[in-house]
Coordinates of C-alpha atoms in Angstrom, one line a residue:
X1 CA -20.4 41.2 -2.2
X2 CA -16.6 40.6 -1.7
X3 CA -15.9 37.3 -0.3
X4 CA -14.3 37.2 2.9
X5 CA -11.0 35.5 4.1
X6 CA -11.7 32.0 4.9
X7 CA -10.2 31.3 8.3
X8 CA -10.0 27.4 8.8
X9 CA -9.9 24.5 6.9
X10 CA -13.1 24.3 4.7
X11 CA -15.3 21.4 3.1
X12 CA -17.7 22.9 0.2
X13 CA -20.3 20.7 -1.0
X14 CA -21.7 22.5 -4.6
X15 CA -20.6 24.0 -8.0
X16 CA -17.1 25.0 -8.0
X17 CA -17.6 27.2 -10.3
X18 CA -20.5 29.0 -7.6
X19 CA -18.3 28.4 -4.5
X20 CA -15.4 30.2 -6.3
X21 CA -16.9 33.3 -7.2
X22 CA -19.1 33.4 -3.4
X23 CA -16.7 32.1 -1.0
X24 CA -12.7 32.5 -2.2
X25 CA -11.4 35.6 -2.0
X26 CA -9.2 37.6 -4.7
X27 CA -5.2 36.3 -3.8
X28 CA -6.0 34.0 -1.0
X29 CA -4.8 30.5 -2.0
X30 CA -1.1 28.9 -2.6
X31 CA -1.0 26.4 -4.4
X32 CA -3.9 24.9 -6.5
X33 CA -4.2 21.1 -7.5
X34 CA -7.4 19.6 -9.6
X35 CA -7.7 16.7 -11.4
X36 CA -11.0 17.1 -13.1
X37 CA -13.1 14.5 -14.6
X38 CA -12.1 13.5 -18.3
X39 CA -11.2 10.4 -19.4
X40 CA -12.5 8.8 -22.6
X41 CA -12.8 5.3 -20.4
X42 CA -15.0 6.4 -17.5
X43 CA -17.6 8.8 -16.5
X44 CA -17.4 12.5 -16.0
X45 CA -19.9 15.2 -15.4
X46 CA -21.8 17.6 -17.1
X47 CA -24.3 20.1 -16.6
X48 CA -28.1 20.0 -17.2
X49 CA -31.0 21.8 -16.8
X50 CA -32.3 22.0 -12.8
X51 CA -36.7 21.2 -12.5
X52 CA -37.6 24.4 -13.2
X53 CA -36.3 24.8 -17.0
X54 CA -33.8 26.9 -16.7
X55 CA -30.1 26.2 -17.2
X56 CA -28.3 25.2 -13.9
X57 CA -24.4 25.7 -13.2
X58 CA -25.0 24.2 -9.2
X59 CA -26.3 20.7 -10.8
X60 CA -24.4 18.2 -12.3
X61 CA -25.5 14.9 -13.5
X62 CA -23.1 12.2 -15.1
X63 CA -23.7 10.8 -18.3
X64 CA -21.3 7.7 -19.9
X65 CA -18.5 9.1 -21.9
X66 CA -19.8 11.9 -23.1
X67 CA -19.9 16.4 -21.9
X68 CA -22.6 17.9 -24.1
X69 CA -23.1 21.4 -25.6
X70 CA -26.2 22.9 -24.9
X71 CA -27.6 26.4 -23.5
X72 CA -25.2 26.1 -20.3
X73 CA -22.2 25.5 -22.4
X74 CA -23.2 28.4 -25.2
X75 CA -23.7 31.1 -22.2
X76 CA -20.7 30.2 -20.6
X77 CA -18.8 30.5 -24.0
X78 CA -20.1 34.0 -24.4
X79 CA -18.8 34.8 -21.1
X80 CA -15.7 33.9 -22.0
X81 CA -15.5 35.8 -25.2
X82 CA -17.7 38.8 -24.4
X83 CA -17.3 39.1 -20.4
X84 CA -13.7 37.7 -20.0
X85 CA -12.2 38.8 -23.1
X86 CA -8.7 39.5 -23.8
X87 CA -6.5 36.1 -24.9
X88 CA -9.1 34.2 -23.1
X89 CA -12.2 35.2 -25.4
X90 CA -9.8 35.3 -28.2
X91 CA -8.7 31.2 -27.9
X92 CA -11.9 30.8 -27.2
X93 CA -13.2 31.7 -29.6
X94 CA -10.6 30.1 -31.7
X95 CA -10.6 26.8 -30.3
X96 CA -14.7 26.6 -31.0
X97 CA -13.8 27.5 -34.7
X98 CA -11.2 24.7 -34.5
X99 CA -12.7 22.5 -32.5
X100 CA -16.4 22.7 -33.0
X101 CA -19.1 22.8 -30.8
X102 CA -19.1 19.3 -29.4
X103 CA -18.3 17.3 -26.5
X104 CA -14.4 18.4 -26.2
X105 CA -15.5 22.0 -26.4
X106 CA -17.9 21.9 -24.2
X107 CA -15.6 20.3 -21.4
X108 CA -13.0 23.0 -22.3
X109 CA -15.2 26.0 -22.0
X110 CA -16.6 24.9 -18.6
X111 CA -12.9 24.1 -17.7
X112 CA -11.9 27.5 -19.0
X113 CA -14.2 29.4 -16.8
X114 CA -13.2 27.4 -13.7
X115 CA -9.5 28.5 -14.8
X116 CA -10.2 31.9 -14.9
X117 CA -11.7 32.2 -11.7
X118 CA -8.8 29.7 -9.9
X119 CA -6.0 32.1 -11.3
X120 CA -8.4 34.9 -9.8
X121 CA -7.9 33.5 -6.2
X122 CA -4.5 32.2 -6.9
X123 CA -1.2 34.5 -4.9
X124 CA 1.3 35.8 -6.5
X125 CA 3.4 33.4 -5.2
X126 CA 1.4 30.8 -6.3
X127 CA 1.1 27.5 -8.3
X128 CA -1.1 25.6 -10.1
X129 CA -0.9 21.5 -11.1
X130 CA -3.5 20.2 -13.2
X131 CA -4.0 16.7 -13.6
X132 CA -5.3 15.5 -16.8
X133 CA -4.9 12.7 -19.3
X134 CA -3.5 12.8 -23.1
X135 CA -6.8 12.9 -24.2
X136 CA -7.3 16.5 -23.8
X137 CA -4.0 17.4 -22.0
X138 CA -3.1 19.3 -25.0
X139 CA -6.3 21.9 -25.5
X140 CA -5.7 22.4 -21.5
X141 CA -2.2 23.4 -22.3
X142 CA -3.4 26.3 -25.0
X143 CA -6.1 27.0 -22.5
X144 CA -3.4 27.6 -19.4
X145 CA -1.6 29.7 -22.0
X146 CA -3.6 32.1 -22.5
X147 CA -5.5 32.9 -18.9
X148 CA -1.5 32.3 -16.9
X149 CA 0.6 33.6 -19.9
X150 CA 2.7 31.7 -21.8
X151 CA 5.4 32.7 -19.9
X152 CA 4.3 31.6 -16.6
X153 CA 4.3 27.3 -18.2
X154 CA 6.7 26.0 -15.9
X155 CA 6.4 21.9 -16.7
X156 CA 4.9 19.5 -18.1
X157 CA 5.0 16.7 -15.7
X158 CA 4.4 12.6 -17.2
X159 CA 3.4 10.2 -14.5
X160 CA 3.8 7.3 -14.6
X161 CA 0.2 5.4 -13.7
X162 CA 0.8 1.9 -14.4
X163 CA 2.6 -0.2 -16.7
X164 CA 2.4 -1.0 -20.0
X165 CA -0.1 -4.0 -21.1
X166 CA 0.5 -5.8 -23.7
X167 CA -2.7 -4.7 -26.1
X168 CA -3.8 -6.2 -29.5
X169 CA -4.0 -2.8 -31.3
X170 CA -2.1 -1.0 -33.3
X171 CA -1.2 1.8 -30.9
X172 CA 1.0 1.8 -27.8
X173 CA -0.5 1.3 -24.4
X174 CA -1.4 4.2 -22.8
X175 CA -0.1 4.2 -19.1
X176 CA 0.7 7.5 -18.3
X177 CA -0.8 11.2 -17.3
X178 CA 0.2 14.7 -17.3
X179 CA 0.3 17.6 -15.0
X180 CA 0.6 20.8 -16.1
X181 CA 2.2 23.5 -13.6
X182 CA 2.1 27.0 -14.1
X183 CA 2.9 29.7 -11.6
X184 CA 0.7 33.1 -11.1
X185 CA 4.0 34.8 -11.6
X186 CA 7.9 34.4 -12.0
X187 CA 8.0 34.9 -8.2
X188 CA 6.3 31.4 -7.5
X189 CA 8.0 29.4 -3.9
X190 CA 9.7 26.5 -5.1
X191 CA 11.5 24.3 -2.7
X192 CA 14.2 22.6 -4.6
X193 CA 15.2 20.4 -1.7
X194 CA 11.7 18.7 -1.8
X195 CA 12.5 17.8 -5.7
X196 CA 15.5 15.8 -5.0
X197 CA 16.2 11.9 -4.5
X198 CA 18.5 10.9 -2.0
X199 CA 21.3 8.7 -3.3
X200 CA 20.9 5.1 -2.3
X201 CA 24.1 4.3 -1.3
X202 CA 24.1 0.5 -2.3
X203 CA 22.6 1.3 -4.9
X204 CA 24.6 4.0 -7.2
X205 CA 24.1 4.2 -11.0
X206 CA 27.5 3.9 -13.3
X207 CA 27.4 7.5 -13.7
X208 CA 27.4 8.4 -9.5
X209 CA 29.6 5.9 -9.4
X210 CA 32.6 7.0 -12.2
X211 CA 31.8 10.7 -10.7
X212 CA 32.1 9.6 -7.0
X213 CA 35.1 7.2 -7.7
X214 CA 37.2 8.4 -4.6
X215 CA 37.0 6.5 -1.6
X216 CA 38.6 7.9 1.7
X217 CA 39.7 5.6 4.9
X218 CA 36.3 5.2 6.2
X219 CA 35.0 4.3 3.3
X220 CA 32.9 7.2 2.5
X221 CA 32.6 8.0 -1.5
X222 CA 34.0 11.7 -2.7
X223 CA 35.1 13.6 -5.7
X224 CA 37.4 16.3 -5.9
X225 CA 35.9 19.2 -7.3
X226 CA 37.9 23.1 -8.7
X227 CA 37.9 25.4 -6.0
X228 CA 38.7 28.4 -8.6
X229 CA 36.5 31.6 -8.9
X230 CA 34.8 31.9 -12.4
X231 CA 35.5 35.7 -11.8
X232 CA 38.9 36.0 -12.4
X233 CA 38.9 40.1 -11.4
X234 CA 38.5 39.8 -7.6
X235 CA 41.6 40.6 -5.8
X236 CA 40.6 39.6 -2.8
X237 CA 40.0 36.5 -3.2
X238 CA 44.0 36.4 -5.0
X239 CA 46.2 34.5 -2.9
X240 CA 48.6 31.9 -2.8
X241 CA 47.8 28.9 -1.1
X242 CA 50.0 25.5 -0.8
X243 CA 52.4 27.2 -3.4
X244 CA 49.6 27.8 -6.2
X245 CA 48.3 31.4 -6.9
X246 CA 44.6 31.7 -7.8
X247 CA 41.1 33.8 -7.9
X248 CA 40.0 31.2 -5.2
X249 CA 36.3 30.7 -4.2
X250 CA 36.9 31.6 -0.5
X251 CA 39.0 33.6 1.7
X252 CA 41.9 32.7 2.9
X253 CA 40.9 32.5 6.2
X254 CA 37.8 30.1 5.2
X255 CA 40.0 27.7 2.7
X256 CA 43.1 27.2 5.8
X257 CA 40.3 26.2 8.0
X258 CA 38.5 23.9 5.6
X259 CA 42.4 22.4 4.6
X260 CA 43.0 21.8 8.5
X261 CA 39.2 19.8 8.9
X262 CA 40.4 17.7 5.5
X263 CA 38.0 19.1 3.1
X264 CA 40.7 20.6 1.0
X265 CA 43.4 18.3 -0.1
X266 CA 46.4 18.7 -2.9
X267 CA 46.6 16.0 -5.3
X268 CA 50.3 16.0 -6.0
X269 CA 53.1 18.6 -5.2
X270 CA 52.7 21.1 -7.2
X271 CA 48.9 20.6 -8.1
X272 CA 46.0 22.6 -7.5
X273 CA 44.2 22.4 -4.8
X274 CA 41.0 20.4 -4.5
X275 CA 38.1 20.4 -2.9
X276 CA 36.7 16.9 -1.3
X277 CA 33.0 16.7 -1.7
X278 CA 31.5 13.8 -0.3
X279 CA 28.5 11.8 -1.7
X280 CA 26.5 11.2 1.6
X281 CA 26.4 14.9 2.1
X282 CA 24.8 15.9 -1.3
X283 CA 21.1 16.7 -1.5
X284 CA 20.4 14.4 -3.7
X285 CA 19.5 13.3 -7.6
X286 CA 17.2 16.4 -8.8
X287 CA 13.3 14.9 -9.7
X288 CA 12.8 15.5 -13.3
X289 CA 9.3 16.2 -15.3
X290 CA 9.0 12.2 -16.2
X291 CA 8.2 10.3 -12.5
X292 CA 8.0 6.7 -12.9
X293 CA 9.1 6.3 -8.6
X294 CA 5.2 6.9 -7.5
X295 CA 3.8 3.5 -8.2
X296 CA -0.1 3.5 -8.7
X297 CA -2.6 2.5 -5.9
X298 CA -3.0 -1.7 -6.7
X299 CA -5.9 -3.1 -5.3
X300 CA -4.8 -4.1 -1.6
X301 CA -3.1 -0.7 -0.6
X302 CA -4.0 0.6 3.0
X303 CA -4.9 3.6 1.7
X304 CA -7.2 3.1 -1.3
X305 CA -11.0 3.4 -0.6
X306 CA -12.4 2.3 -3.7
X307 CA -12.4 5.8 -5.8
X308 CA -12.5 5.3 -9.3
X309 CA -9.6 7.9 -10.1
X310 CA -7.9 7.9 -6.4
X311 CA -4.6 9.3 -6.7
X312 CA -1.9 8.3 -4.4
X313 CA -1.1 10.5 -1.0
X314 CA 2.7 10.5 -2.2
X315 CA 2.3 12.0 -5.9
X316 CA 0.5 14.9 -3.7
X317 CA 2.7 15.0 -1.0
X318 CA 5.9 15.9 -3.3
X319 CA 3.4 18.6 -5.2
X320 CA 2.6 20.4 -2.1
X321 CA 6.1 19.7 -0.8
X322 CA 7.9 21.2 -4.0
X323 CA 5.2 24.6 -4.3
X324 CA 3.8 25.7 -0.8
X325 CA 5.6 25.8 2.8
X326 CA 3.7 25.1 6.4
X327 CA 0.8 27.3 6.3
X328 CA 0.2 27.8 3.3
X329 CA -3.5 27.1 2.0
X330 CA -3.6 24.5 -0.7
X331 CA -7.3 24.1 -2.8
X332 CA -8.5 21.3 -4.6
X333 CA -11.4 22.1 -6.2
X334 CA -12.4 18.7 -7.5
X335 CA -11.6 17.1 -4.2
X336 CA -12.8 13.8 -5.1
X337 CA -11.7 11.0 -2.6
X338 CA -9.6 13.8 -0.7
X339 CA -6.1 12.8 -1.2
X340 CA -4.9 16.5 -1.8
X341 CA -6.9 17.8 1.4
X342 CA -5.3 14.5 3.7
X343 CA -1.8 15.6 2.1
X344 CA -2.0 18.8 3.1
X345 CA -3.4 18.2 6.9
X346 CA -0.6 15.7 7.1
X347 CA 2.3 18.3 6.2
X348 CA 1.1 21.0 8.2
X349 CA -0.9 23.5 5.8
X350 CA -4.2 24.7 5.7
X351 CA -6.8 23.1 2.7
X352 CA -10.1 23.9 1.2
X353 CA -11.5 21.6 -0.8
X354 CA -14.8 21.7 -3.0
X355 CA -17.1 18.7 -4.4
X356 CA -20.6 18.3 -6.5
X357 CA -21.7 15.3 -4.7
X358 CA -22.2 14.4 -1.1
X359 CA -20.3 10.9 -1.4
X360 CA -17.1 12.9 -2.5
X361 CA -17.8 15.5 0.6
X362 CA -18.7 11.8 2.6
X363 CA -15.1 10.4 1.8
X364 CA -13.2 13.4 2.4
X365 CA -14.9 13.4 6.6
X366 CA -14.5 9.7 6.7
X367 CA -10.9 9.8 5.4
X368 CA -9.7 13.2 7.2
X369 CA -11.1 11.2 10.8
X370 CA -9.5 8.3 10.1
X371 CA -6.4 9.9 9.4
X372 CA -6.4 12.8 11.9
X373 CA -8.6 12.1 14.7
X374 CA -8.4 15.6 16.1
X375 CA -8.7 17.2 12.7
X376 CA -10.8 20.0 12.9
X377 CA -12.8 21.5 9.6
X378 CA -16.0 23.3 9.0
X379 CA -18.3 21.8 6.0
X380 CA -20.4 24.2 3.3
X381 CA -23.5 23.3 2.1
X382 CA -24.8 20.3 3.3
X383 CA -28.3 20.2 5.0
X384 CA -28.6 22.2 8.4
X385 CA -31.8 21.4 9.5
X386 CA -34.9 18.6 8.8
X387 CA -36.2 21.4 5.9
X388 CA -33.2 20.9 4.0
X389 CA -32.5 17.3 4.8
X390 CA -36.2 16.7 3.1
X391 CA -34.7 19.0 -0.2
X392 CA -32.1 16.8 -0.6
X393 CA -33.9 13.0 -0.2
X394 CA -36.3 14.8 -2.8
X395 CA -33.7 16.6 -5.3
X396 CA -31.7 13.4 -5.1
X397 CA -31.9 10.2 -3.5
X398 CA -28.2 9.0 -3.7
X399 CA -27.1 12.7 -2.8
X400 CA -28.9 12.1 0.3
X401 CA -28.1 8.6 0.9
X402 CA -24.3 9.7 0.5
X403 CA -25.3 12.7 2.9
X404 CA -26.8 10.3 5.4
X405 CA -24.2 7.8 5.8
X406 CA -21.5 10.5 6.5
X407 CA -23.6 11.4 9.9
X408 CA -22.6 8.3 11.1
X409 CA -19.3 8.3 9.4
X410 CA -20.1 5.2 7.3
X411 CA -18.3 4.5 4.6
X412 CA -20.6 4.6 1.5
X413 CA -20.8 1.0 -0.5
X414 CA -20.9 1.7 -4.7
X415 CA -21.5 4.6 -6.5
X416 CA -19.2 7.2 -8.1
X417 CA -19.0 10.7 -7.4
X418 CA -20.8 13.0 -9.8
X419 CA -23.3 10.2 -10.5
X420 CA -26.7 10.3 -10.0
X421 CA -27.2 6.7 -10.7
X422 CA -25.7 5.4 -7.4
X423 CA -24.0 1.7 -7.6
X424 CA -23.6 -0.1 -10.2
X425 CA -25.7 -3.4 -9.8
X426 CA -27.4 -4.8 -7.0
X427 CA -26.9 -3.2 -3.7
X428 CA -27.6 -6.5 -1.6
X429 CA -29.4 -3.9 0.8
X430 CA -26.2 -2.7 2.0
X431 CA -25.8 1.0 1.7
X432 CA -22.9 1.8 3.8
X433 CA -21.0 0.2 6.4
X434 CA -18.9 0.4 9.7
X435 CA -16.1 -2.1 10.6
X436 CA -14.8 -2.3 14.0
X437 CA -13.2 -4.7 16.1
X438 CA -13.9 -5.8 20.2
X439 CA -12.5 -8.9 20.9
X440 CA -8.7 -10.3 21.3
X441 CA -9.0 -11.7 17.8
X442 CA -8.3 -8.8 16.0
X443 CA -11.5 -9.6 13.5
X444 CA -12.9 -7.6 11.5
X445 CA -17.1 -7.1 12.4
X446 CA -19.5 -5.1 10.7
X447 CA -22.3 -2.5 11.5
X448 CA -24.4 -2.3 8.4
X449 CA -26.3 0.5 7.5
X450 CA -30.0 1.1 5.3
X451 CA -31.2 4.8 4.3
X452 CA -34.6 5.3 3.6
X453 CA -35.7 9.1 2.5
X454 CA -39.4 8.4 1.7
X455 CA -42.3 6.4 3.1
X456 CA -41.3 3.4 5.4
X457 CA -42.8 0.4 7.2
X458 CA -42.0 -2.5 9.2
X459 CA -41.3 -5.1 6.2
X460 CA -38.1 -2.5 5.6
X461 CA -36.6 -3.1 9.0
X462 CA -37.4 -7.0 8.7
X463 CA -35.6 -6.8 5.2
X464 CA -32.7 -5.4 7.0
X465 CA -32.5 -8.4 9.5
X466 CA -32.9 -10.6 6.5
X467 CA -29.6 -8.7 5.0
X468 CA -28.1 -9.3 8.7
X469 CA -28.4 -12.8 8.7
X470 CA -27.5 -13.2 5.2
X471 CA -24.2 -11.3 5.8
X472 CA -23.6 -12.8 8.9
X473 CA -23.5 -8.8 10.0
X474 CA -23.0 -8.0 13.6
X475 CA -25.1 -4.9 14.1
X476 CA -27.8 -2.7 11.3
X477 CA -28.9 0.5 11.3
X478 CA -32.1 1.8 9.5
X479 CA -31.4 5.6 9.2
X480 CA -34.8 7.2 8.0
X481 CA -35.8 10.7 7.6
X482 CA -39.9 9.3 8.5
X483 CA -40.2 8.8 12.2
X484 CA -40.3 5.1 12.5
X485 CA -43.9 3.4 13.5
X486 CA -44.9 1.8 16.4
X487 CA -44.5 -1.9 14.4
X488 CA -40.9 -0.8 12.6
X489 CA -39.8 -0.2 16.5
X490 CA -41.1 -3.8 17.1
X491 CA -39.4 -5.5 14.4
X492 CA -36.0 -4.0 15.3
X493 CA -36.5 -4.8 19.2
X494 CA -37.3 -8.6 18.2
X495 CA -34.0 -8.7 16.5
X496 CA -32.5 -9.1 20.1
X497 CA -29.1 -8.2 21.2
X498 CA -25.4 -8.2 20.1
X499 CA -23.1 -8.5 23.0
X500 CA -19.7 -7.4 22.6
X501 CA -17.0 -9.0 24.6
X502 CA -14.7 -5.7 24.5
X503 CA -17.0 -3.5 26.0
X504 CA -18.9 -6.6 27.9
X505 CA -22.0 -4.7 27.1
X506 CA -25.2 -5.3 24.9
X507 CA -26.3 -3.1 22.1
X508 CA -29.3 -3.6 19.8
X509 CA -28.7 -5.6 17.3
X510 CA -30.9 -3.6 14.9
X511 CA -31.4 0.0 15.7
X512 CA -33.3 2.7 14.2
X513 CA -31.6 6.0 13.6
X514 CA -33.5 9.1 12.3
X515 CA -32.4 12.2 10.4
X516 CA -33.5 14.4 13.0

């Protein structure tokens, strides 16, 4: 079946690779960004076999350091060669004679059918940015090559990510990524006035400053640029002005006017005349394919939720900026923490954004509603009804847990997207939290929250008033997919109340919430 336009901004929980293929439609999307998982230093995903034994494309699993080729990766390789075909089976096919069939292939032939597919959906018009590291930025390259064209490379973009620390090895530190951009065609929008810096005018480098060395009565900075036509056969534009005869530029009508508003000025008697271009009306230094202006998020910036490989809002703001206008429909399909999805709401396009794990899909709601209260978006793929909510606690408890905290827009505490191990360490029985604020203090209080998917009993909701008390907490919530018990209700009514001096009401101060 043909997939069918999508008509508002969309939330896919699943298999990229799946959601692709079902749900985006042939030429539909503008620009692309991804930033998929591989780094030698931190965890990325690969696929693995689902209960039944057979291979699975809509599970993923993460394992340390480390993709794997098995019967997933060897079928998806013979799609590429025998299915796909063309330059794609062809590198390929190369690359596995080159590279072998270990880890790095195996996270190039997965990439390599995503690729396809995202060129598939991709307009005309369209770009595509992926962000990668040096470790493999280079295999990505030869694999862009062949499924965009060569012809069809348009940069190789360094970002600066941090700066260099001094290490005790015998290699330099490695403090940058790449993004490579290709366009579907030679045809792709580029808005040149996005990639330009505007002068700081207390601030000019030697070389603005030798160019712009002119400085009129009101102390603006100019230069005096030729006013000649390179096309010396237009006689037309042949006329004397201020006793010189040239091929001008203009007409004559266009340079008296511009001579009477001051714009065109005669050095000397007898020189040519000049045109006065000022500094503070230029657009601007152009944005070269090194950016070292987009500092990295450091550990206190208001926007950082604690995502492993969160990418600031203003490297993808100047991405969709430079290769989509207002509109347009920009698709991230590792959306991850969201940034590329809250870029886009923020400058006016339309987004679709696609994650394997339910704490990714739980970041991107919390983070769009923080951002945009009125922000509207359907979601794909999460539970609908109690039937599916059990699936999930029993597929996977984190996925659920991740799931379950989003209903009550709770922001998740540990764990990494693509993980099925959940946090690292102990979670203090704290699995998500709210912070809010009711008084004239301006302090920070906390709601905290528990999610149970199996079997519970009342010593779960006295653990949670333990955690309370221990965390000098405010308010918890037990969110269980079990109807509670008659003795769970009376442990969380013997908690008492918390009164809230904003509101001047009182709410329970532990409260039982279930699925259904």
């Amino acid at each position: 079946m043909t997939p069918q336009a999508i008509t508002q901004n969309t939330l896919f929980y699943g298999d990229n690779l799946d959601i692709l293929r079902e749900y985006i439609p042939d030429q539909s999307i503008d620009l692309i960004y991804l930033d998929p998982p591989f780094n030698s230093n931190r965890s990325y995903n690969v696929l693995y076999k689902d209960e039944g034994g057979r291979d699975s494309q809509a599970q993923i699993t993460a394992f340390e350091d480390t993709w794997h080729w098995d019967r997933s990766a060897e079928a998806t390789y013979t799609h590429l060669v025998t299915g796909v075909g063309g330059k794609v089976g062809s590198m390929i096919s190369a690359l596995r004679s080159f590279v072998g069939t270990n880890q790095m292939l195996a996270y190039l032939v997965m990439m390599a059918a995503r690729l396809v597919e995202l060129h598939r959906v991709l307009k005309p018009t369209g770009s595509l940015y992926l962000h990668c590291d040096p470790t493999a930025s280079h295999y990505l390259k030869v694999v862009l090559d062949a499924i965009f064209g060569v012809e069809n490379f348009r940069n190789e973009i360094v970002w600066q990510r941090t700066t260099a620390k001094s290490l005790a090895s015998r290699k330099l530190p490695d403090n940058h990524d790449v993004m490579l951009y290709y366009g579907k065609t030679d045809q792709v929008v580029w808005n040149d006035n996005a990639m330009r810096d505007p002068y700081d005018l207390d601030d000019l480098d030697d070389k603005t400053l030798k160019k712009y060395s002119n400085i009129d009565s009101d102390g603006r900075r100019y230069q005096l640029t030729d006013l000649t036509n390179p096309n010396r056969d237009r006689p037309n534009l042949t006329y004397e002005f201020l006793g010189i005869k040239r091929v001008w530029r203009w007409t004559k009508e266009r340079m008296q006017a511009a001579y009477e508003a001051g714009q065109v000025v005669q050095p000397s008697p007898g020189a040519v005349p000049r045109y006065k271009r000022y500094l503070d009306e230029q657009r601007g230094k152009p944005v070269g394919d090194v950016w070292v202006d987009i500092p990295p998020l450091n550990s206190q910036a208001a926007e950082r939720l604690g995502y492993p490989t969160q990418k600031p809002l203003a490297l993808l703001e100047r991405i969709i900026n430079a290769s989509s206008n207002p509109g347009d429909v920009v698709l991230d399909p590792f959306a991850g923490c969201g940034t590329a999805v809250a870029a886009a709401q923020k400058l006016g396009r339309r987004w679709i954004g696609i994650d394997i794990t339910h704490l990714a899909v739980a970041l991107n709601k919390y983070r769009l509603k923080a951002m945009f209260p009125e922000v509207q978006f359907a979601v794909v793929g999460e539970p609908q009804d109690l039937a599916g909510a059990r699936q999930l606690a029993n597929d996977d408890k984190y996925q659920f847990q991740w799931w379950a905290l989003s209903l009550v827009r709770a922001r998740p505490q540990g764990g990494e997207a693509g993980s099925k191990q959940g946090k690292k360490g102990a979670d203090k029985g704290i699995d998500g939290v709210i912070s809010f604020i009711d008084d004239h203090t301006q302090k920070g209080k906390r709601v905290i929250i528990q999610v149970k998917g199996g079997s519970v009993k009342s010593g779960d909701v006295r653990d949670l008033v333990g955690t309370l008390e221990r965390e000098k907490a405010e308010i918890g919530v037990f969110i269980t997919l079990e109807a509670p018990s008659k003795p769970m209700r009376q442990e969380a009514a013997s908690a008492g109340f918390y009164h809230s001096p904003g509101w001047d009401k009182d709410y329970p101060r532990v409260q039982i919430l279930t699925i259904e």
